[in-house]
Amino acid sequence: QVQLLESGPGLVRPSETLSLTCSVSGTSLSRYYWSWIRQPPGRGPEWIGHIHYLGTTTYNSALMSRVTISLDTAKNEFSLKLTSLTAADTAVYYCAQYGSYLYWGQGTLVTVSS
Amino acid sequence: HSVLSQPPSVSGAPGQRVTISCTGNGSNIGAGYDAHWYRHVSGSAPKLIIYENTKRALGVPDRISGSKSDTSVYLAISGLQAEDEAHYYCQSFDNSLSGAVVFGGGTTLTV
């Protein structure tokens, strides 16, 4: 059974960089796309971007200047970096496997606050 | 705001039927891209219940169904049970936004 588990800091200061990792078990990263999605409090999900198993990345145009998604097939994990954080980046961050539909991790809450 | 539009909330008594709509436009659902539905209970992973507009995911009972018409998709739940209380999200793809996965804002179902 495929499992995805997000890890990273729960609290980040404004202007700093968020780094999250998604550990994948039960499948290899050498298929599909691997996505990051976030959900701010009280709002719907927002797609951040994804990386193809061959390394091609696609990002939400609203976040493109601040986002980097990378893949580590040796560790079977992929990562998100989001720079220049503000309070508006406070959200539950999910990683997911993306074929046509999404297979989600359970998410991790990230709060941006001083 | 979300690209796909859903009603914020719906409710129904046990045993009744409810329908949740998800409306897009000609660059997503109306362009022929498949839509999918997820059930989400806070604190857990969102779970796929309907994929490719009408197909039930493994283990989903047949009292849950999906349909599509033009630029909208619909999730119907009949024989409502208390366990159906959750948030429901639709998701599709949009060709006007560079490679974008798009979502609805979510609907809270109260039984």
PDB file of C-alpha atoms in Angstrom:
ATOM      1  CA  GLN A   1       0.000   0.000   0.000  1.00  0.00           C
ATOM      2  CA  VAL A   2       1.304   3.411  -0.975  1.00  0.00           C
ATOM      3  CA  GLN A   3       2.015   5.736   1.934  1.00  0.00           C
ATOM      4  CA  LEU A   4       3.237   9.317   1.888  1.00  0.00           C
ATOM      5  CA  LEU A   5       4.479  11.118   4.983  1.00  0.00           C
ATOM      6  CA  GLU A   6       5.315  14.810   5.175  1.00  0.00           C
ATOM      7  CA  SER A   7       7.982  16.081   7.554  1.00  0.00           C
ATOM      8  CA  GLY A   8       9.343  19.502   8.384  1.00  0.00           C
ATOM      9  CA  PRO A   9       9.079  22.399  10.823  1.00  0.00           C
ATOM     10  CA  GLY A  10       5.687  23.343  12.183  1.00  0.00           C
ATOM     11  CA  LEU A  11       6.676  26.978  12.760  1.00  0.00           C
ATOM     12  CA  VAL A  12       8.656  29.205  10.448  1.00  0.00           C
ATOM     13  CA  ARG A  13       9.440  32.892  10.773  1.00  0.00           C
ATOM     14  CA  PRO A  14       8.371  35.469   8.169  1.00  0.00           C
ATOM     15  CA  SER A  15      10.865  36.010   5.326  1.00  0.00           C
ATOM     16  CA  GLU A  16      12.473  32.613   5.954  1.00  0.00           C
ATOM     17  CA  THR A  17      12.432  29.510   3.729  1.00  0.00           C
ATOM     18  CA  LEU A  18      10.184  26.503   4.315  1.00  0.00           C
ATOM     19  CA  SER A  19      11.661  23.089   3.603  1.00  0.00           C
ATOM     20  CA  LEU A  20       9.426  20.019   3.630  1.00  0.00           C
ATOM     21  CA  THR A  21      10.159  16.415   2.712  1.00  0.00           C
ATOM     22  CA  CYS A  22       7.761  13.700   1.621  1.00  0.00           C
ATOM     23  CA  SER A  23       8.841  10.127   2.323  1.00  0.00           C
ATOM     24  CA  VAL A  24       7.196   7.606   0.023  1.00  0.00           C
ATOM     25  CA  SER A  25       6.766   3.917   0.776  1.00  0.00           C
ATOM     26  CA  GLY A  26       4.993   1.120  -1.040  1.00  0.00           C
ATOM     27  CA  THR A  27       5.945   2.371  -4.503  1.00  0.00           C
ATOM     28  CA  SER A  28       8.888   3.729  -6.429  1.00  0.00           C
ATOM     29  CA  LEU A  29       9.230   7.375  -7.439  1.00  0.00           C
ATOM     30  CA  SER A  30      10.053   6.166 -10.944  1.00  0.00           C
ATOM     31  CA  ARG A  31       6.454   6.573 -12.081  1.00  0.00           C
ATOM     32  CA  TYR A  32       3.842   9.330 -12.016  1.00  0.00           C
ATOM     33  CA  TYR A  33       4.158  12.933 -10.928  1.00  0.00           C
ATOM     34  CA  TRP A  34       4.833  13.921  -7.348  1.00  0.00           C
ATOM     35  CA  SER A  35       2.917  16.917  -6.063  1.00  0.00           C
ATOM     36  CA  TRP A  36       2.697  19.442  -3.282  1.00  0.00           C
ATOM     37  CA  ILE A  37      -0.647  20.954  -2.324  1.00  0.00           C
ATOM     38  CA  ARG A  38      -1.558  23.276   0.519  1.00  0.00           C
ATOM     39  CA  GLN A  39      -4.770  24.270   2.251  1.00  0.00           C
ATOM     40  CA  PRO A  40      -4.930  27.555   4.172  1.00  0.00           C
ATOM     41  CA  PRO A  41      -7.277  27.626   7.172  1.00  0.00           C
ATOM     42  CA  GLY A  42     -10.913  27.806   6.085  1.00  0.00           C
ATOM     43  CA  ARG A  43     -10.139  27.619   2.373  1.00  0.00           C
ATOM     44  CA  GLY A  44      -9.982  25.013  -0.371  1.00  0.00           C
ATOM     45  CA  PRO A  45      -6.824  23.217  -1.484  1.00  0.00           C
ATOM     46  CA  GLU A  46      -4.271  25.033  -3.639  1.00  0.00           C
ATOM     47  CA  TRP A  47      -1.934  23.176  -5.962  1.00  0.00           C
ATOM     48  CA  ILE A  48       1.684  24.272  -5.497  1.00  0.00           C
ATOM     49  CA  GLY A  49       3.361  22.215  -8.190  1.00  0.00           C
ATOM     50  CA  HIS A  50       4.666  18.824  -9.163  1.00  0.00           C
ATOM     51  CA  ILE A  51       7.727  17.020 -10.443  1.00  0.00           C
ATOM     52  CA  HIS A  52       7.732  14.256 -13.032  1.00  0.00           C
ATOM     53  CA  TYR A  53       9.790  11.207 -12.202  1.00  0.00           C
ATOM     54  CA  LEU A  54      12.166  12.213 -15.012  1.00  0.00           C
ATOM     55  CA  GLY A  55      12.728  15.539 -13.261  1.00  0.00           C
ATOM     56  CA  THR A  56      10.521  18.003 -15.150  1.00  0.00           C
ATOM     57  CA  THR A  57       8.807  20.464 -12.830  1.00  0.00           C
ATOM     58  CA  THR A  58       5.586  22.455 -13.215  1.00  0.00           C
ATOM     59  CA  TYR A  59       4.588  25.130 -10.731  1.00  0.00           C
ATOM     60  CA  ASN A  60       1.529  27.214  -9.872  1.00  0.00           C
ATOM     61  CA  SER A  61       2.163  30.501 -11.678  1.00  0.00           C
ATOM     62  CA  ALA A  62       1.231  32.461  -8.544  1.00  0.00           C
ATOM     63  CA  LEU A  63       4.021  30.778  -6.568  1.00  0.00           C
ATOM     64  CA  MET A  64       6.540  30.038  -9.300  1.00  0.00           C
ATOM     65  CA  SER A  65       9.087  32.656  -8.255  1.00  0.00           C
ATOM     66  CA  ARG A  66       9.330  31.178  -4.730  1.00  0.00           C
ATOM     67  CA  VAL A  67       8.976  27.424  -5.218  1.00  0.00           C
ATOM     68  CA  THR A  68      11.397  24.574  -5.889  1.00  0.00           C
ATOM     69  CA  ILE A  69      10.389  20.903  -5.943  1.00  0.00           C
ATOM     70  CA  SER A  70      13.082  18.244  -6.147  1.00  0.00           C
ATOM     71  CA  LEU A  71      13.295  14.461  -6.229  1.00  0.00           C
ATOM     72  CA  ASP A  72      15.676  12.029  -4.495  1.00  0.00           C
ATOM     73  CA  THR A  73      15.018   8.604  -5.985  1.00  0.00           C
ATOM     74  CA  ALA A  74      17.781   6.977  -3.925  1.00  0.00           C
ATOM     75  CA  LYS A  75      15.919   7.915  -0.722  1.00  0.00           C
ATOM     76  CA  ASN A  76      12.485   7.524  -2.331  1.00  0.00           C
ATOM     77  CA  GLU A  77      11.499  11.006  -1.244  1.00  0.00           C
ATOM     78  CA  PHE A  78      10.766  14.390  -2.741  1.00  0.00           C
ATOM     79  CA  SER A  79      10.988  17.879  -1.304  1.00  0.00           C
ATOM     80  CA  LEU A  80       9.487  21.356  -1.347  1.00  0.00           C
ATOM     81  CA  LYS A  81      11.251  24.658  -0.767  1.00  0.00           C
ATOM     82  CA  LEU A  82       9.200  27.840  -0.479  1.00  0.00           C
ATOM     83  CA  THR A  83      11.061  31.095   0.055  1.00  0.00           C
ATOM     84  CA  SER A  84      10.187  34.556   1.410  1.00  0.00           C
ATOM     85  CA  LEU A  85       7.400  33.306   3.649  1.00  0.00           C
ATOM     86  CA  THR A  86       4.560  35.502   4.886  1.00  0.00           C
ATOM     87  CA  ALA A  87       1.559  34.825   7.106  1.00  0.00           C
ATOM     88  CA  ALA A  88      -0.419  34.040   3.934  1.00  0.00           C
ATOM     89  CA  ASP A  89       1.681  30.882   3.554  1.00  0.00           C
ATOM     90  CA  THR A  90       0.250  29.431   6.770  1.00  0.00           C
ATOM     91  CA  ALA A  91      -1.496  26.219   5.726  1.00  0.00           C
ATOM     92  CA  VAL A  92      -1.624  22.459   5.959  1.00  0.00           C
ATOM     93  CA  TYR A  93       0.866  21.202   3.372  1.00  0.00           C
ATOM     94  CA  TYR A  94       0.206  17.887   1.651  1.00  0.00           C
ATOM     95  CA  CYS A  95       2.359  15.781  -0.595  1.00  0.00           C
ATOM     96  CA  ALA A  96       0.658  13.530  -3.115  1.00  0.00           C
ATOM     97  CA  GLN A  97       1.177  11.060  -5.916  1.00  0.00           C
ATOM     98  CA  TYR A  98      -0.426  12.399  -9.102  1.00  0.00           C
ATOM     99  CA  GLY A  99      -1.468  10.305 -12.070  1.00  0.00           C
ATOM    100  CA  SER A 100      -4.851  11.625 -13.173  1.00  0.00           C
ATOM    101  CA  TYR A 101      -6.088  11.853  -9.612  1.00  0.00           C
ATOM    102  CA  LEU A 102      -4.249  12.374  -6.352  1.00  0.00           C
ATOM    103  CA  TYR A 103      -3.169   9.988  -3.641  1.00  0.00           C
ATOM    104  CA  TRP A 104      -2.502  12.209  -0.603  1.00  0.00           C
ATOM    105  CA  GLY A 105      -0.412  12.171   2.522  1.00  0.00           C
ATOM    106  CA  GLN A 106      -2.101  13.213   5.755  1.00  0.00           C
ATOM    107  CA  GLY A 107      -0.554  16.679   5.732  1.00  0.00           C
ATOM    108  CA  THR A 108       1.517  18.798   8.071  1.00  0.00           C
ATOM    109  CA  LEU A 109       0.527  22.163   9.512  1.00  0.00           C
ATOM    110  CA  VAL A 110       2.973  24.978   8.855  1.00  0.00           C
ATOM    111  CA  THR A 111       2.490  28.263  10.686  1.00  0.00           C
ATOM    112  CA  VAL A 112       4.361  31.386   9.614  1.00  0.00           C
ATOM    113  CA  SER A 113       4.749  33.661  12.581  1.00  0.00           C
ATOM    114  CA  SER A 114       7.396  35.595  14.459  1.00  0.00           C
TER     115      SER A 114
ATOM    116  CA  HIS B   1     -10.808  31.947  -4.749  1.00  0.00           C
ATOM    117  CA  SER B   2     -10.995  28.419  -6.146  1.00  0.00           C
ATOM    118  CA  VAL B   3     -11.154  27.748  -9.886  1.00  0.00           C
ATOM    119  CA  LEU B   4     -13.955  25.194  -9.463  1.00  0.00           C
ATOM    120  CA  SER B   5     -17.109  26.307  -7.636  1.00  0.00           C
ATOM    121  CA  GLN B   6     -18.795  24.229  -4.963  1.00  0.00           C
ATOM    122  CA  PRO B   7     -21.527  25.112  -2.473  1.00  0.00           C
ATOM    123  CA  PRO B   8     -19.929  25.750   0.936  1.00  0.00           C
ATOM    124  CA  SER B   9     -22.318  23.411   2.726  1.00  0.00           C
ATOM    125  CA  VAL B  10     -25.115  20.905   2.234  1.00  0.00           C
ATOM    126  CA  SER B  11     -27.126  18.953   4.764  1.00  0.00           C
ATOM    127  CA  GLY B  12     -29.578  16.088   4.901  1.00  0.00           C
ATOM    128  CA  ALA B  13     -31.288  13.786   7.345  1.00  0.00           C
ATOM    129  CA  PRO B  14     -30.210  10.165   7.742  1.00  0.00           C
ATOM    130  CA  GLY B  15     -31.503   8.099   4.837  1.00  0.00           C
ATOM    131  CA  GLN B  16     -31.963  11.083   2.536  1.00  0.00           C
ATOM    132  CA  ARG B  17     -30.101  11.908  -0.677  1.00  0.00           C
ATOM    133  CA  VAL B  18     -27.903  14.936  -1.272  1.00  0.00           C
ATOM    134  CA  THR B  19     -26.089  16.188  -4.337  1.00  0.00           C
ATOM    135  CA  ILE B  20     -22.971  18.347  -4.395  1.00  0.00           C
ATOM    136  CA  SER B  21     -22.161  20.315  -7.527  1.00  0.00           C
ATOM    137  CA  CYS B  22     -18.766  21.322  -8.875  1.00  0.00           C
ATOM    138  CA  THR B  23     -18.828  23.892 -11.663  1.00  0.00           C
ATOM    139  CA  GLY B  24     -15.926  24.805 -13.906  1.00  0.00           C
ATOM    140  CA  ASN B  25     -15.627  26.289 -17.387  1.00  0.00           C
ATOM    141  CA  GLY B  26     -14.412  25.606 -20.897  1.00  0.00           C
ATOM    142  CA  SER B  27     -10.761  25.348 -19.914  1.00  0.00           C
ATOM    143  CA  ASN B  28     -11.199  22.589 -17.350  1.00  0.00           C
ATOM    144  CA  ILE B  29     -14.256  20.336 -16.942  1.00  0.00           C
ATOM    145  CA  GLY B  30     -15.900  21.781 -20.064  1.00  0.00           C
ATOM    146  CA  ALA B  31     -12.781  21.036 -22.091  1.00  0.00           C
ATOM    147  CA  GLY B  32     -13.214  17.355 -21.368  1.00  0.00           C
ATOM    148  CA  TYR B  33     -10.742  16.965 -18.514  1.00  0.00           C
ATOM    149  CA  ASP B  34     -11.786  14.389 -15.969  1.00  0.00           C
ATOM    150  CA  ALA B  35     -12.887  15.447 -12.519  1.00  0.00           C
ATOM    151  CA  HIS B  36     -12.380  13.548  -9.291  1.00  0.00           C
ATOM    152  CA  TRP B  37     -13.951  13.730  -5.834  1.00  0.00           C
ATOM    153  CA  TYR B  38     -12.267  13.402  -2.446  1.00  0.00           C
ATOM    154  CA  ARG B  39     -13.657  12.930   1.020  1.00  0.00           C
ATOM    155  CA  HIS B  40     -11.737  14.645   3.801  1.00  0.00           C
ATOM    156  CA  VAL B  41     -11.986  14.377   7.547  1.00  0.00           C
ATOM    157  CA  SER B  42      -9.796  16.953   9.278  1.00  0.00           C
ATOM    158  CA  GLY B  43      -6.504  15.537  10.489  1.00  0.00           C
ATOM    159  CA  SER B  44      -6.424  12.699   7.985  1.00  0.00           C
ATOM    160  CA  ALA B  45      -5.471  12.339   4.338  1.00  0.00           C
ATOM    161  CA  PRO B  46      -8.110  13.309   1.753  1.00  0.00           C
ATOM    162  CA  LYS B  47      -9.355  10.093   0.183  1.00  0.00           C
ATOM    163  CA  LEU B  48     -10.425   9.502  -3.411  1.00  0.00           C
ATOM    164  CA  ILE B  49     -14.067   8.431  -3.710  1.00  0.00           C
ATOM    165  CA  ILE B  50     -14.958   9.129  -7.380  1.00  0.00           C
ATOM    166  CA  TYR B  51     -12.478   9.269 -10.246  1.00  0.00           C
ATOM    167  CA  GLU B  52     -12.872  10.097 -13.911  1.00  0.00           C
ATOM    168  CA  ASN B  53     -16.240  11.757 -13.259  1.00  0.00           C
ATOM    169  CA  THR B  54     -18.288   8.623 -12.584  1.00  0.00           C
ATOM    170  CA  LYS B  55     -16.117   5.735 -11.387  1.00  0.00           C
ATOM    171  CA  ARG B  56     -16.202   4.665  -7.754  1.00  0.00           C
ATOM    172  CA  ALA B  57     -12.878   4.115  -6.033  1.00  0.00           C
ATOM    173  CA  LEU B  58     -12.152   0.753  -4.429  1.00  0.00           C
ATOM    174  CA  GLY B  59     -14.331   0.139  -1.392  1.00  0.00           C
ATOM    175  CA  VAL B  60     -16.748   3.018  -2.012  1.00  0.00           C
ATOM    176  CA  PRO B  61     -20.380   1.877  -1.638  1.00  0.00           C
ATOM    177  CA  ASP B  62     -22.752   2.127  -4.593  1.00  0.00           C
ATOM    178  CA  ARG B  63     -24.948   4.633  -2.743  1.00  0.00           C
ATOM    179  CA  ILE B  64     -22.243   7.155  -3.726  1.00  0.00           C
ATOM    180  CA  SER B  65     -22.180   8.133  -7.391  1.00  0.00           C
ATOM    181  CA  GLY B  66     -20.764  10.733  -9.750  1.00  0.00           C
ATOM    182  CA  SER B  67     -22.093  12.320 -12.914  1.00  0.00           C
ATOM    183  CA  LYS B  68     -21.099  14.996 -15.425  1.00  0.00           C
ATOM    184  CA  SER B  69     -22.953  17.533 -17.522  1.00  0.00           C
ATOM    185  CA  ASP B  70     -21.238  20.175 -19.678  1.00  0.00           C
ATOM    186  CA  THR B  71     -19.005  22.219 -17.364  1.00  0.00           C
ATOM    187  CA  SER B  72     -20.166  20.616 -14.106  1.00  0.00           C
ATOM    188  CA  VAL B  73     -19.757  17.393 -12.218  1.00  0.00           C
ATOM    189  CA  TYR B  74     -21.958  16.146  -9.429  1.00  0.00           C
ATOM    190  CA  LEU B  75     -21.494  13.923  -6.397  1.00  0.00           C
ATOM    191  CA  ALA B  76     -24.610  12.198  -5.117  1.00  0.00           C
ATOM    192  CA  ILE B  77     -24.855  10.421  -1.791  1.00  0.00           C
ATOM    193  CA  SER B  78     -28.029   8.509  -1.026  1.00  0.00           C
ATOM    194  CA  GLY B  79     -29.062   6.692   2.131  1.00  0.00           C
ATOM    195  CA  LEU B  80     -27.177   9.288   4.172  1.00  0.00           C
ATOM    196  CA  GLN B  81     -25.362   7.981   7.221  1.00  0.00           C
ATOM    197  CA  ALA B  82     -23.672   9.816  10.067  1.00  0.00           C
ATOM    198  CA  GLU B  83     -20.308   8.588   8.782  1.00  0.00           C
ATOM    199  CA  ASP B  84     -20.836  10.601   5.588  1.00  0.00           C
ATOM    200  CA  GLU B  85     -20.220  13.829   7.503  1.00  0.00           C
ATOM    201  CA  ALA B  86     -17.020  15.229   6.022  1.00  0.00           C
ATOM    202  CA  HIS B  87     -15.639  17.804   3.629  1.00  0.00           C
ATOM    203  CA  TYR B  88     -15.864  16.956  -0.071  1.00  0.00           C
ATOM    204  CA  TYR B  89     -13.568  18.424  -2.745  1.00  0.00           C
ATOM    205  CA  CYS B  90     -13.601  18.187  -6.523  1.00  0.00           C
ATOM    206  CA  GLN B  91     -10.405  18.349  -8.588  1.00  0.00           C
ATOM    207  CA  SER B  92      -9.631  18.594 -12.282  1.00  0.00           C
ATOM    208  CA  PHE B  93      -7.046  19.989 -14.709  1.00  0.00           C
ATOM    209  CA  ASP B  94      -7.051  23.398 -16.363  1.00  0.00           C
ATOM    210  CA  ASN B  95      -5.370  24.120 -19.713  1.00  0.00           C
ATOM    211  CA  SER B  96      -5.432  27.894 -19.327  1.00  0.00           C
ATOM    212  CA  LEU B  97      -3.076  27.741 -16.350  1.00  0.00           C
ATOM    213  CA  SER B  98       0.347  26.299 -17.001  1.00  0.00           C
ATOM    214  CA  GLY B  99      -0.051  22.621 -16.158  1.00  0.00           C
ATOM    215  CA  ALA B 100      -2.435  23.398 -13.354  1.00  0.00           C
ATOM    216  CA  VAL B 101      -4.262  21.015 -11.109  1.00  0.00           C
ATOM    217  CA  VAL B 102      -7.365  22.860  -9.897  1.00  0.00           C
ATOM    218  CA  PHE B 103      -9.713  22.329  -6.981  1.00  0.00           C
ATOM    219  CA  GLY B 104     -13.098  23.334  -5.729  1.00  0.00           C
ATOM    220  CA  GLY B 105     -13.351  25.243  -2.490  1.00  0.00           C
ATOM    221  CA  GLY B 106     -14.933  22.293  -0.746  1.00  0.00           C
ATOM    222  CA  THR B 107     -18.388  21.395   0.572  1.00  0.00           C
ATOM    223  CA  THR B 108     -19.125  20.461   4.159  1.00  0.00           C
ATOM    224  CA  LEU B 109     -21.767  17.759   4.418  1.00  0.00           C
ATOM    225  CA  THR B 110     -23.766  17.687   7.632  1.00  0.00           C
ATOM    226  CA  VAL B 111     -25.980  14.712   8.392  1.00  0.00           C
TER     227      VAL B 111
END
